[in-house]
Amino acid sequence: MTKWVYTFGDGAADGRADMKNLLGGKGANLAEMASLGLPVPPGLTITTEVCTHYYDNKHQYPTELTAQVDAAITAIEKSLGAVFGDKSNPLLVSVRSGARVSMPGMMDTVLNLGLNDETVLGLAANSGNARFAWDSYRRFIQMYSDVVLGVDHYHFEELIEIHKEELGVDLDTELGADDWRVLSGKFKAKTEEELGQPFPQDAREQLWGAIGAVFGSWRIERARVYRKLNNIPEAWGTAVNVQAMVFGNMGDTSATGVAFTRDPSTGENEFYGEYLIDAQGEDVVAGIRTPQNLTKRAREAAGATAPSMEESMPEVYGQLADVFAKLEKHYRDMQDIEFTVQRGKLWMLQTRAGKRTAKAALKIAVDMAENGLIDEKTAVLRVEPGALDQLLHPTLDPDAPRDIYTRGLPASPGAAAGAAVFDADEAEAWAKDGKDVILCRVETSPEDIHGMHAARGVLTARGGMTSHAAVVARGMGRPCVSGAGQLRIDGKAGVMTCMGREINKGDLITIDGATGEVMVGAVRTLQPELSGDFAKLMTWADRYRKLRVRTNADTPMDTEVAREFGAEGIGLCRTEHMFFEGERIIAVRQMILAEDLAGRKAALEKLLPMQRSDFVEIFKIMRGLPVTIRLLDPPLHEFLPREESEFEDVAAAIGADAATLKRRAADLHEFNPMLGHRGCRLGITYPEIYEMQARSIFEAAIAVEAETGETVVPEIMVPLVATEKELAILRVRIEAMAEAVFAETGKQVDYMIGTMIELPRAAICAHQIANAADFFSFGTNDLTQTAIGISRDDAARFLDQYVRDDIFAQDPFVSIDQDGVGELVKLGVERGRSTKADLKLGICGEHGGDPASVEFCHIAGLDYVSCSPFRVPIARLAAAQAAINHK
Ligand code: ADP
Ligand code: MG
Ligand code: MG
């Protein structure tokens, strides 16, 4: 016969903590606490299998259920010497729902079940406290009517208010036994009026009504929506717990409370909680009365006068502290608990692993590992990698006042304050003068990059989470609020407005890229703490991970940040960003707009020393760590002048006329630039561009080796390769350039030549391409675009709905599409290595910093991931967790 009912209490239980699937979280932990010998009121758990049975069988329960429940109730009756439904000595119970994971939306708990017009008298006589008995009864009628029978609770609250008004009193506590008796009668009448049926008096009818309501609530809309949002399967079902009541509302020596065994916001090893004297159930969180602090320390810190539990009930508090210690030791984790004190005796009603902030998670994991409660491996698994993001950036001081100006999307985390400026050049100039600025633009383009770099943060009126501003800011680790739609920015006039409030150039504002809030004035920020616990956890993580973690960094500044975060090399150094800075853009434009080879070469001559000096700096900072440099990738038109004045600048620089240049620019127009004349196609058709880049790389490497004595091994990466031929041709030219530089300087460096795998054909033909490559780096941004056939820049219009409708489980640009794009990666790995067993394999692109994608890369057998500097710690931790979880 199937066991549908599990019992707990009196130091024993049928269930255990690891039976959450069957007993739900609450039931499993009640059983565990009972077995531990903690004071738990006896009870029973109806399993989640009953829920499944109920829905599979047209809302019928298994036939054996009634008998099993009855038997369990009889056991509780024996244990407590009270009888369910008995007039003189009634057993009362609570009926509590409990899914595997805590789930708002499920049925609320019903307390004091078993009371009726007769048993209430027995309760009054037995307890010697009539007020308590009638208060409990009215609570029961109120809850049961609301939760089980669907009579809205405001009806009852209204009746209480009217009654108090008639008496001329303000507080519930001023009502006595008679008042609650009268109100109980009114409550019943109200329910009958609403339903056309009397309030159920039979205890067993009440019980099955409540059990049915719990199972019924599994499928109500609220619960379904919550499950969908949190990926909880419909099939799980909920358990039902029926538990003997204990009473926190029996007078001054009784209380109810909630507590965490450590501070859930800071992680400090201090009890944290609240309690209310002479109260029941949810009173603490309901906000009817102000709860009191658990500890003296917390009370003093809060400047509160009402005594803490530590002070008012020192003995029970002592017991509670012992229970906390016992629970932590047993579960080896911070616990979130619910308790009740009945006439000086402590009862435990719930325990579970407590939710905590990222900061607390980190501190608790490290503290527990250092105290030997958990091992380092467990500590590494305890912190969610994505949550580290909160810790790596400045945050707003939670105590600082804020004046919210407007809201946008939380596009790149971190908080920053500074003067509003509306132009990238201006941002740069002000920053050079030592001012903190926030760059505010309608939207950003590649030409704003220097301004974004100089700014503390970026604010845009248009654009989504994958807009230029958002992507670039995330990459740079700059806080960004994008798409603040109510904002009107007039950059020329140097002013922005929102709902009639003006902010002028130079006015201070604050943005919070974690929430999307924009505030007037400078709100105090707190700097991240990267030493201490953070550093410790990272060291532990590094012991377990197999994947190396590199960074995508284009500037010496990014490179420096990434090294501080523990990057072990550069996986992607894009050379085009270097082209935008200052004077260079003019030389770049000169090259692009040149009529002929000679013109191009002249411009490239100017660029060579600039590129070389960037590489020199990057090689120096990386001190011998590998650096993968990608040759020019984007379509040339991205660098073209747009404004009249820009054309004139270039014309003046090269002594041509602006009209000719404009014609030439128009010739470069492409219908589909993403699939156009870019990547290695530029290298094939304009050999001199990649030759200049190769030369500057080799010259820089040789110079740095000579200067520092440290080995530099540049890895030269050719983008957008589709065929072996392309790479073979370019390889020969790069090698020739190396030989030329070596001959000129009389010095040599080791180097590698490889390619990005970012086209489906390249993944499919990886075994061929590997013939010409020393390494592959999967460029999963473009691979996602080309595999799925969607453009990242245009996807905003439909991608949200695709994710909402579950067509994509997640945004494929955020977390790698494992079924599709991921298969291409695996194919590339397999085929590439079939040609060259020691082919070095990595991934670059936003995915390198996404924990799920990092796990995928570990399983796929890559050597490293590369991500933006601020995500390096996230990748390190995710890689460690992947290695621990997939031995
Ligand atoms: P939730 O899942 O919403 O926390 P619970 O089932 O934990 O709901 O019940 C909420 C509160 O009701 C508990 O914190 C406790 O204060 C009270 N409660 C539940 N069962 C009992 C009981 N048997 N005796 C006394 N109070 C109870
Ligand atoms: Mg609870
Ligand atoms: Mg690419």
Coordinates of N, CA, C and O in Angstrom, one line a residue, residues 442-592:
V442 N 21.0 60.7 -26.5 CA 19.8 60.0 -27.0 C 20.1 58.6 -27.2 O 19.4 57.7 -26.7
E443 N 21.1 58.3 -27.9 CA 21.7 56.9 -28.0 C 23.2 57.1 -28.3 O 23.6 58.2 -28.7
T444 N 24.0 56.0 -28.2 CA 25.4 56.2 -28.4 C 25.8 55.5 -29.7 O 25.0 54.6 -30.2
S445 N 26.9 55.8 -30.3 CA 27.4 55.2 -31.5 C 28.9 55.0 -31.2 O 29.5 55.5 -30.2
P446 N 29.6 54.2 -32.1 CA 31.0 54.0 -31.9 C 31.8 55.3 -31.7 O 32.9 55.3 -31.1
E447 N 31.3 56.4 -32.2 CA 32.1 57.6 -32.1 C 32.0 58.2 -30.7 O 32.7 59.1 -30.3
D448 N 31.2 57.6 -29.8 CA 31.1 58.1 -28.4 C 32.0 57.4 -27.5 O 32.0 57.7 -26.3
I449 N 32.7 56.4 -28.0 CA 33.4 55.4 -27.1 C 34.4 56.2 -26.2 O 34.5 55.9 -25.0
H450 N 35.1 57.1 -26.7 CA 36.1 57.8 -25.9 C 35.4 58.5 -24.8 O 35.9 58.6 -23.6
G451 N 34.2 59.1 -25.1 CA 33.5 59.8 -24.1 C 32.9 58.8 -23.0 O 32.8 59.2 -21.8
M452 N 32.5 57.6 -23.5 CA 32.0 56.6 -22.5 C 33.1 56.2 -21.6 O 32.9 56.0 -20.4
H453 N 34.3 56.1 -22.2 CA 35.4 55.7 -21.4 C 35.8 56.7 -20.3 O 36.0 56.4 -19.2
A454 N 35.7 58.0 -20.7 CA 36.0 59.1 -19.8 C 35.0 59.3 -18.7 O 35.3 59.8 -17.6
A455 N 33.7 58.9 -19.0 CA 32.6 59.1 -18.1 C 32.6 58.1 -17.0 O 33.1 57.0 -17.1
R456 N 32.0 58.5 -15.9 CA 31.7 57.5 -14.8 C 30.6 56.6 -15.1 O 30.5 55.5 -14.6
G457 N 29.7 57.1 -15.9 CA 28.5 56.3 -16.3 C 27.8 56.9 -17.5 O 28.1 58.0 -18.0
V458 N 26.9 56.1 -18.1 CA 26.3 56.5 -19.3 C 24.7 56.4 -19.2 O 24.2 55.4 -18.6
L459 N 24.1 57.4 -19.7 CA 22.6 57.4 -19.6 C 22.1 57.7 -21.1 O 22.6 58.6 -21.7
T460 N 21.2 56.8 -21.5 CA 20.6 57.1 -22.8 C 19.1 57.1 -22.8 O 18.5 56.5 -21.9
A461 N 18.5 57.9 -23.7 CA 17.0 58.0 -23.7 C 16.4 56.8 -24.5 O 15.3 56.4 -24.3
R462 N 17.2 56.4 -25.5 CA 16.7 55.3 -26.4 C 17.6 54.1 -26.3 O 18.8 54.1 -25.9
G463 N 17.1 52.9 -26.7 CA 17.9 51.7 -26.8 C 17.7 50.7 -25.7 O 17.4 51.2 -24.6
G464 N 17.8 49.5 -26.0 CA 17.4 48.4 -25.0 C 18.7 47.9 -24.3 O 19.7 48.5 -24.3
M465 N 18.5 46.7 -23.8 CA 19.6 46.0 -23.0 C 20.7 45.6 -24.0 O 21.8 45.3 -23.5
T466 N 20.5 45.5 -25.3 CA 21.6 45.1 -26.1 C 21.9 46.3 -27.1 O 22.4 46.1 -28.2
S467 N 21.5 47.5 -26.7 CA 21.9 48.6 -27.5 C 23.4 48.8 -27.4 O 24.1 48.3 -26.6
H468 N 23.9 49.7 -28.3 CA 25.3 50.0 -28.3 C 25.8 50.4 -27.0 O 26.7 49.9 -26.4
A469 N 25.0 51.4 -26.4 CA 25.4 51.9 -25.1 C 25.5 50.8 -24.0 O 26.5 50.7 -23.3
A470 N 24.5 49.9 -24.0 CA 24.4 48.9 -23.0 C 25.6 47.9 -23.2 O 26.3 47.6 -22.2
V471 N 25.8 47.4 -24.4 CA 26.8 46.4 -24.7 C 28.2 47.0 -24.4 O 29.0 46.4 -23.7
V472 N 28.5 48.2 -24.9 CA 29.8 48.8 -24.7 C 30.0 49.1 -23.2 O 31.1 48.8 -22.7
A473 N 29.0 49.7 -22.6 CA 29.2 50.0 -21.1 C 29.5 48.8 -20.3 O 30.3 48.8 -19.4
R474 N 28.7 47.7 -20.6 CA 29.0 46.5 -19.8 C 30.4 46.0 -20.0 O 31.1 45.6 -19.1
G475 N 30.8 46.1 -21.3 CA 32.2 45.6 -21.6 C 33.2 46.5 -20.9 O 34.2 45.9 -20.4
M476 N 33.0 47.7 -20.8 CA 33.9 48.6 -20.1 C 33.7 48.6 -18.6 O 34.6 49.2 -17.8
G477 N 32.6 48.0 -18.1 CA 32.4 48.1 -16.7 C 31.9 49.4 -16.2 O 32.0 49.8 -15.0
R478 N 31.3 50.2 -17.2 CA 30.7 51.5 -16.8 C 29.3 51.3 -16.4 O 28.6 50.6 -17.2
P479 N 28.8 51.8 -15.4 CA 27.3 51.8 -15.1 C 26.6 52.4 -16.3 O 27.1 53.4 -16.8
C480 N 25.4 51.8 -16.6 CA 24.7 52.4 -17.7 C 23.2 52.2 -17.4 O 22.7 51.1 -17.1
V481 N 22.4 53.3 -17.6 CA 21.0 53.2 -17.7 C 20.6 53.6 -19.1 O 21.0 54.6 -19.6
S482 N 19.9 52.6 -19.8 CA 19.6 52.9 -21.2 C 18.1 53.0 -21.3 O 17.3 52.6 -20.5
G483 N 17.7 53.6 -22.5 CA 16.2 53.6 -22.8 C 15.4 54.3 -21.7 O 14.3 53.8 -21.4
A484 N 15.9 55.4 -21.2 CA 15.0 56.2 -20.2 C 14.0 57.0 -21.1 O 14.3 58.1 -21.4
G485 N 12.9 56.4 -21.4 CA 12.0 56.8 -22.5 C 11.4 58.2 -22.2 O 10.9 58.9 -23.1
Q486 N 11.3 58.6 -20.9 CA 10.6 59.8 -20.6 C 11.5 61.0 -20.7 O 11.1 62.2 -20.6
L487 N 12.8 60.7 -21.0 CA 13.8 61.8 -21.0 C 13.8 62.5 -22.4 O 13.8 61.8 -23.4
R488 N 13.9 63.8 -22.4 CA 14.1 64.5 -23.7 C 15.4 65.1 -23.6 O 15.7 66.0 -22.7
I489 N 16.3 64.7 -24.5 CA 17.7 65.2 -24.4 C 18.0 66.2 -25.6 O 17.8 65.8 -26.7
D490 N 18.3 67.4 -25.3 CA 18.7 68.3 -26.3 C 20.2 68.6 -26.1 O 20.6 69.5 -25.4
G491 N 21.0 67.8 -26.8 CA 22.5 67.9 -26.6 C 23.0 69.2 -27.0 O 23.9 69.8 -26.4
K492 N 22.5 69.7 -28.1 CA 23.0 71.0 -28.6 C 22.8 72.1 -27.6 O 23.7 73.0 -27.4
A493 N 21.6 72.1 -27.1 CA 21.2 73.2 -26.1 C 21.8 72.9 -24.7 O 21.8 73.7 -23.8
G494 N 22.3 71.7 -24.5 CA 22.9 71.3 -23.3 C 21.9 71.2 -22.1 O 22.2 71.7 -21.0
V495 N 20.8 70.5 -22.4 CA 19.8 70.4 -21.4 C 19.0 69.1 -21.6 O 18.8 68.7 -22.8
M496 N 18.5 68.5 -20.6 CA 17.5 67.5 -20.7 C 16.4 67.7 -19.8 O 16.5 68.4 -18.7
T497 N 15.2 67.2 -20.2 CA 14.0 67.5 -19.4 C 13.3 66.1 -19.2 O 13.3 65.3 -20.1
C498 N 12.6 66.1 -18.1 CA 11.8 64.9 -17.8 C 10.6 65.4 -16.9 O 10.9 66.0 -15.9
M499 N 9.4 65.2 -17.3 CA 8.2 65.7 -16.6 C 8.4 67.1 -16.1 O 8.1 67.4 -14.9
G500 N 8.9 68.0 -17.0 CA 9.0 69.4 -16.6 C 10.2 69.8 -15.8 O 10.4 70.9 -15.5
R501 N 11.0 68.8 -15.4 CA 12.2 69.2 -14.6 C 13.4 69.2 -15.5 O 13.7 68.2 -16.2
E502 N 14.2 70.3 -15.5 CA 15.3 70.5 -16.4 C 16.6 70.1 -15.7 O 16.8 70.4 -14.5
I503 N 17.5 69.5 -16.4 CA 18.9 69.3 -15.9 C 19.8 69.9 -17.0 O 19.7 69.5 -18.2
N504 N 20.6 70.8 -16.5 CA 21.5 71.5 -17.5 C 22.9 70.9 -17.4 O 23.2 70.2 -16.5
K505 N 23.6 71.1 -18.5 CA 25.0 70.7 -18.6 C 25.7 71.1 -17.3 O 25.6 72.3 -16.9
G506 N 26.4 70.2 -16.6 CA 27.1 70.5 -15.4 C 26.4 70.2 -14.1 O 27.0 70.1 -13.1
D507 N 25.0 70.0 -14.2 CA 24.3 69.7 -13.0 C 24.6 68.3 -12.6 O 24.8 67.4 -13.5
L508 N 24.6 68.0 -11.3 CA 25.0 66.7 -10.8 C 23.8 65.8 -10.9 O 22.7 66.1 -10.6
I509 N 24.1 64.6 -11.4 CA 23.1 63.5 -11.4 C 23.7 62.2 -10.9 O 25.0 62.1 -10.9
T510 N 22.9 61.2 -10.6 CA 23.4 59.9 -10.2 C 22.6 58.9 -11.0 O 21.4 59.0 -11.1
I511 N 23.3 57.8 -11.5 CA 22.6 56.7 -12.1 C 22.9 55.4 -11.3 O 24.0 55.3 -10.8
D512 N 21.9 54.6 -11.3 CA 22.1 53.2 -10.7 C 21.8 52.2 -11.8 O 20.7 51.9 -12.1
G513 N 22.9 51.7 -12.4 CA 22.8 50.8 -13.5 C 22.3 49.4 -13.1 O 22.0 48.6 -13.9
A514 N 22.1 49.2 -11.8 CA 21.6 47.9 -11.3 C 20.1 48.0 -11.2 O 19.4 46.9 -11.3
T515 N 19.5 49.2 -11.1 CA 18.1 49.3 -11.0 C 17.4 50.1 -12.1 O 16.2 50.1 -12.3
G516 N 18.3 50.9 -12.8 CA 17.7 51.7 -13.8 C 17.3 53.1 -13.4 O 16.8 53.9 -14.1
E517 N 17.6 53.4 -12.1 CA 17.1 54.7 -11.5 C 18.1 55.8 -11.9 O 19.3 55.6 -11.9
V518 N 17.5 57.0 -12.2 CA 18.3 58.2 -12.4 C 17.9 59.2 -11.3 O 16.7 59.4 -11.1
M519 N 18.8 59.8 -10.6 CA 18.5 60.7 -9.5 C 19.1 62.0 -9.7 O 20.2 62.2 -10.4
V520 N 18.4 63.0 -9.2 CA 19.0 64.4 -9.2 C 20.0 64.5 -8.1 O 19.7 64.0 -7.0
G521 N 21.1 65.2 -8.4 CA 22.1 65.4 -7.4 C 23.1 64.2 -7.2 O 22.9 63.2 -7.9
A522 N 24.1 64.3 -6.4 CA 25.1 63.3 -6.2 C 24.7 62.5 -5.0 O 24.8 62.9 -3.9
V523 N 24.3 61.2 -5.2 CA 23.9 60.3 -4.1 C 25.2 59.6 -3.7 O 26.0 59.2 -4.6
R524 N 25.5 59.5 -2.4 CA 26.7 58.8 -2.0 C 26.8 57.4 -2.5 O 25.8 56.7 -2.4
T525 N 28.0 57.0 -2.9 CA 28.1 55.6 -3.4 C 29.2 54.9 -2.5 O 30.0 55.6 -1.8
L526 N 29.1 53.6 -2.4 CA 30.0 52.8 -1.7 C 30.9 52.0 -2.6 O 30.4 51.4 -3.6
Q527 N 32.2 52.0 -2.4 CA 33.1 51.2 -3.3 C 33.1 49.7 -3.0 O 32.9 49.3 -1.9
P528 N 33.3 48.9 -4.0 CA 33.3 47.5 -3.8 C 34.5 47.1 -3.0 O 35.6 47.7 -3.1
E529 N 34.4 46.0 -2.3 CA 35.4 45.5 -1.5 C 36.0 44.2 -2.1 O 35.3 43.2 -2.1
L530 N 37.1 44.3 -2.8 CA 37.6 43.2 -3.6 C 38.7 42.4 -2.9 O 39.1 41.4 -3.4
S531 N 39.1 42.8 -1.7 CA 40.1 42.0 -1.0 C 39.3 41.1 0.0 O 38.1 40.8 -0.2
G532 N 39.9 40.7 1.0 CA 39.2 40.0 2.1 C 38.4 38.7 1.6 O 39.0 37.9 0.9
D533 N 37.2 38.6 2.0 CA 36.4 37.4 1.7 C 36.3 37.2 0.2 O 36.4 36.0 -0.3
F534 N 36.2 38.2 -0.6 CA 36.1 38.1 -2.0 C 37.3 37.4 -2.6 O 37.2 36.4 -3.3
A535 N 38.4 37.9 -2.2 CA 39.7 37.4 -2.7 C 39.9 35.9 -2.3 O 40.3 35.1 -3.0
K536 N 39.4 35.6 -1.0 CA 39.6 34.3 -0.5 C 38.7 33.3 -1.3 O 39.2 32.2 -1.8
L537 N 37.5 33.7 -1.6 CA 36.6 32.7 -2.3 C 37.2 32.5 -3.7 O 37.1 31.4 -4.3
M538 N 37.7 33.6 -4.3 CA 38.3 33.5 -5.7 C 39.5 32.5 -5.7 O 39.7 31.7 -6.6
T539 N 40.3 32.6 -4.6 CA 41.5 31.7 -4.5 C 41.0 30.3 -4.5 O 41.6 29.4 -5.1
W540 N 40.0 30.0 -3.7 CA 39.4 28.7 -3.6 C 38.9 28.2 -4.9 O 39.1 27.1 -5.3
A541 N 38.2 29.1 -5.6 CA 37.6 28.8 -6.9 C 38.7 28.4 -7.8 O 38.5 27.4 -8.6
D542 N 39.8 29.1 -7.8 CA 40.8 28.8 -8.8 C 41.4 27.4 -8.6 O 42.0 26.9 -9.5
R543 N 41.3 26.9 -7.4 CA 41.9 25.6 -7.1 C 41.1 24.5 -7.9 O 41.6 23.4 -8.2
Y544 N 39.8 24.8 -8.1 CA 39.0 23.7 -8.7 C 38.8 23.8 -10.2 O 38.5 22.8 -10.9
R545 N 38.9 25.0 -10.7 CA 38.5 25.2 -12.1 C 39.5 24.6 -13.1 O 40.7 24.6 -12.8
K546 N 39.0 24.1 -14.2 CA 39.9 23.6 -15.3 C 40.0 24.6 -16.4 O 41.0 24.7 -17.1
L547 N 38.9 25.4 -16.6 CA 39.0 26.4 -17.6 C 39.9 27.6 -17.2 O 39.9 28.0 -16.1
R548 N 40.6 28.1 -18.1 CA 41.4 29.3 -17.9 C 40.4 30.5 -18.2 O 39.4 30.3 -18.9
V549 N 40.6 31.6 -17.6 CA 39.8 32.7 -17.8 C 40.6 33.9 -18.3 O 41.5 34.4 -17.6
R550 N 40.2 34.3 -19.5 CA 40.9 35.5 -20.1 C 39.9 36.6 -20.2 O 38.7 36.5 -19.8
T551 N 40.3 37.7 -20.7 CA 39.4 38.9 -20.8 C 39.4 39.4 -22.2 O 40.3 39.3 -23.0
N552 N 38.3 40.1 -22.5 CA 38.2 40.9 -23.7 C 38.6 42.3 -23.3 O 37.9 42.9 -22.6
A553 N 39.7 42.8 -23.8 CA 40.2 44.1 -23.4 C 40.8 44.7 -24.6 O 41.7 44.1 -25.3
D554 N 40.5 46.0 -24.8 CA 41.0 46.7 -26.0 C 42.0 47.8 -25.6 O 42.7 48.4 -26.4
T555 N 41.9 48.2 -24.4 CA 42.6 49.4 -24.0 C 43.5 49.0 -22.8 O 43.2 48.1 -22.0
P556 N 44.6 49.7 -22.6 CA 45.4 49.5 -21.4 C 44.6 49.5 -20.1 O 44.9 48.8 -19.2
M557 N 43.7 50.5 -20.1 CA 42.9 50.6 -18.9 C 42.1 49.3 -18.6 O 42.1 48.8 -17.5
D558 N 41.3 48.8 -19.6 CA 40.6 47.6 -19.4 C 41.5 46.5 -19.0 O 41.2 45.6 -18.2
T559 N 42.7 46.4 -19.6 CA 43.6 45.4 -19.4 C 44.0 45.4 -17.9 O 44.1 44.3 -17.3
E560 N 44.3 46.5 -17.4 CA 44.7 46.7 -16.0 C 43.6 46.2 -15.1 O 43.9 45.4 -14.2
V561 N 42.4 46.6 -15.3 CA 41.2 46.2 -14.5 C 41.1 44.7 -14.5 O 41.0 44.0 -13.5
A562 N 41.2 44.1 -15.8 CA 41.1 42.7 -15.9 C 42.1 41.9 -15.1 O 41.9 40.9 -14.5
R563 N 43.3 42.4 -15.2 CA 44.4 41.7 -14.4 C 44.1 41.7 -12.9 O 44.3 40.7 -12.2
E564 N 43.6 42.9 -12.5 CA 43.2 42.9 -11.0 C 42.1 41.9 -10.7 O 42.1 41.4 -9.6
F565 N 41.3 41.7 -11.6 CA 40.2 40.7 -11.4 C 40.7 39.3 -11.7 O 39.9 38.4 -11.6
G566 N 41.9 39.1 -12.0 CA 42.5 37.8 -12.2 C 42.5 37.2 -13.6 O 42.6 36.0 -13.7
A567 N 42.3 38.0 -14.6 CA 42.4 37.5 -15.9 C 43.7 36.9 -16.2 O 44.8 37.4 -15.8
E568 N 43.7 35.8 -16.9 CA 45.0 35.1 -17.2 C 45.5 35.3 -18.6 O 46.2 34.4 -19.2
G569 N 45.0 36.3 -19.2 CA 45.4 36.6 -20.6 C 44.3 37.4 -21.2 O 43.3 37.6 -20.6
I570 N 44.6 37.8 -22.4 CA 43.6 38.5 -23.2 C 43.1 37.5 -24.3 O 43.9 37.0 -25.1
G571 N 41.8 37.3 -24.3 CA 41.3 36.3 -25.3 C 40.8 37.1 -26.5 O 40.6 36.5 -27.5
L572 N 40.6 38.3 -26.3 CA 40.1 39.1 -27.5 C 40.5 40.6 -27.3 O 40.0 41.3 -26.4
C573 N 41.5 41.0 -28.1 CA 41.8 42.4 -28.1 C 41.4 42.9 -29.5 O 42.0 42.6 -30.5
R574 N 40.3 43.7 -29.5 CA 39.8 44.2 -30.8 C 40.6 45.4 -31.2 O 40.9 46.3 -30.4
T575 N 41.1 45.4 -32.4 CA 42.0 46.5 -32.8 C 41.2 47.7 -33.3 O 41.7 48.8 -33.3
E576 N 39.9 47.5 -33.7 CA 39.2 48.6 -34.3 C 38.9 49.8 -33.3 O 38.8 50.9 -33.7
H577 N 38.7 49.4 -32.0 CA 38.4 50.4 -31.1 C 39.5 51.4 -31.0 O 39.3 52.6 -30.8
M578 N 40.7 50.9 -31.2 CA 41.9 51.8 -31.2 C 41.8 52.9 -32.3 O 42.4 53.9 -32.2
F579 N 41.0 52.5 -33.3 CA 41.0 53.4 -34.5 C 40.2 54.7 -34.2 O 40.3 55.6 -35.0
F580 N 39.3 54.6 -33.2 CA 38.5 55.8 -33.0 C 39.1 56.9 -32.2 O 38.6 58.0 -32.3
E581 N 40.2 56.6 -31.5 CA 40.6 57.6 -30.6 C 41.3 58.8 -31.2 O 42.1 58.7 -32.2
G582 N 40.9 60.0 -30.7 CA 41.6 61.2 -31.0 C 41.9 61.4 -32.5 O 41.0 61.4 -33.4
E583 N 43.1 61.7 -32.8 CA 43.6 62.0 -34.2 C 43.5 60.8 -35.1 O 43.4 60.9 -36.3
R584 N 43.4 59.6 -34.5 CA 43.6 58.4 -35.3 C 42.4 58.3 -36.3 O 42.6 57.8 -37.5
I585 N 41.2 58.7 -35.9 CA 40.1 58.4 -36.8 C 40.3 59.1 -38.1 O 39.9 58.6 -39.2
I586 N 41.0 60.3 -38.1 CA 41.3 61.0 -39.4 C 42.2 60.1 -40.3 O 41.9 59.9 -41.5
A587 N 43.2 59.5 -39.7 CA 44.1 58.7 -40.5 C 43.3 57.4 -41.0 O 43.5 57.0 -42.1
V588 N 42.5 56.9 -40.1 CA 41.7 55.7 -40.5 C 40.8 56.1 -41.7 O 40.7 55.4 -42.7
R589 N 40.2 57.3 -41.6 CA 39.3 57.7 -42.7 C 40.0 58.0 -43.9 O 39.6 57.7 -45.0
Q590 N 41.2 58.5 -43.7 CA 42.1 58.7 -44.9 C 42.4 57.4 -45.6 O 42.3 57.3 -46.8
M591 N 42.6 56.4 -44.8 CA 42.9 55.1 -45.4 C 41.7 54.5 -46.2 O 41.8 54.1 -47.3
I592 N 40.6 54.6 -45.5 CA 39.4 54.0 -46.2 C 39.0 54.8 -47.4 O 38.6 54.2 -48.4

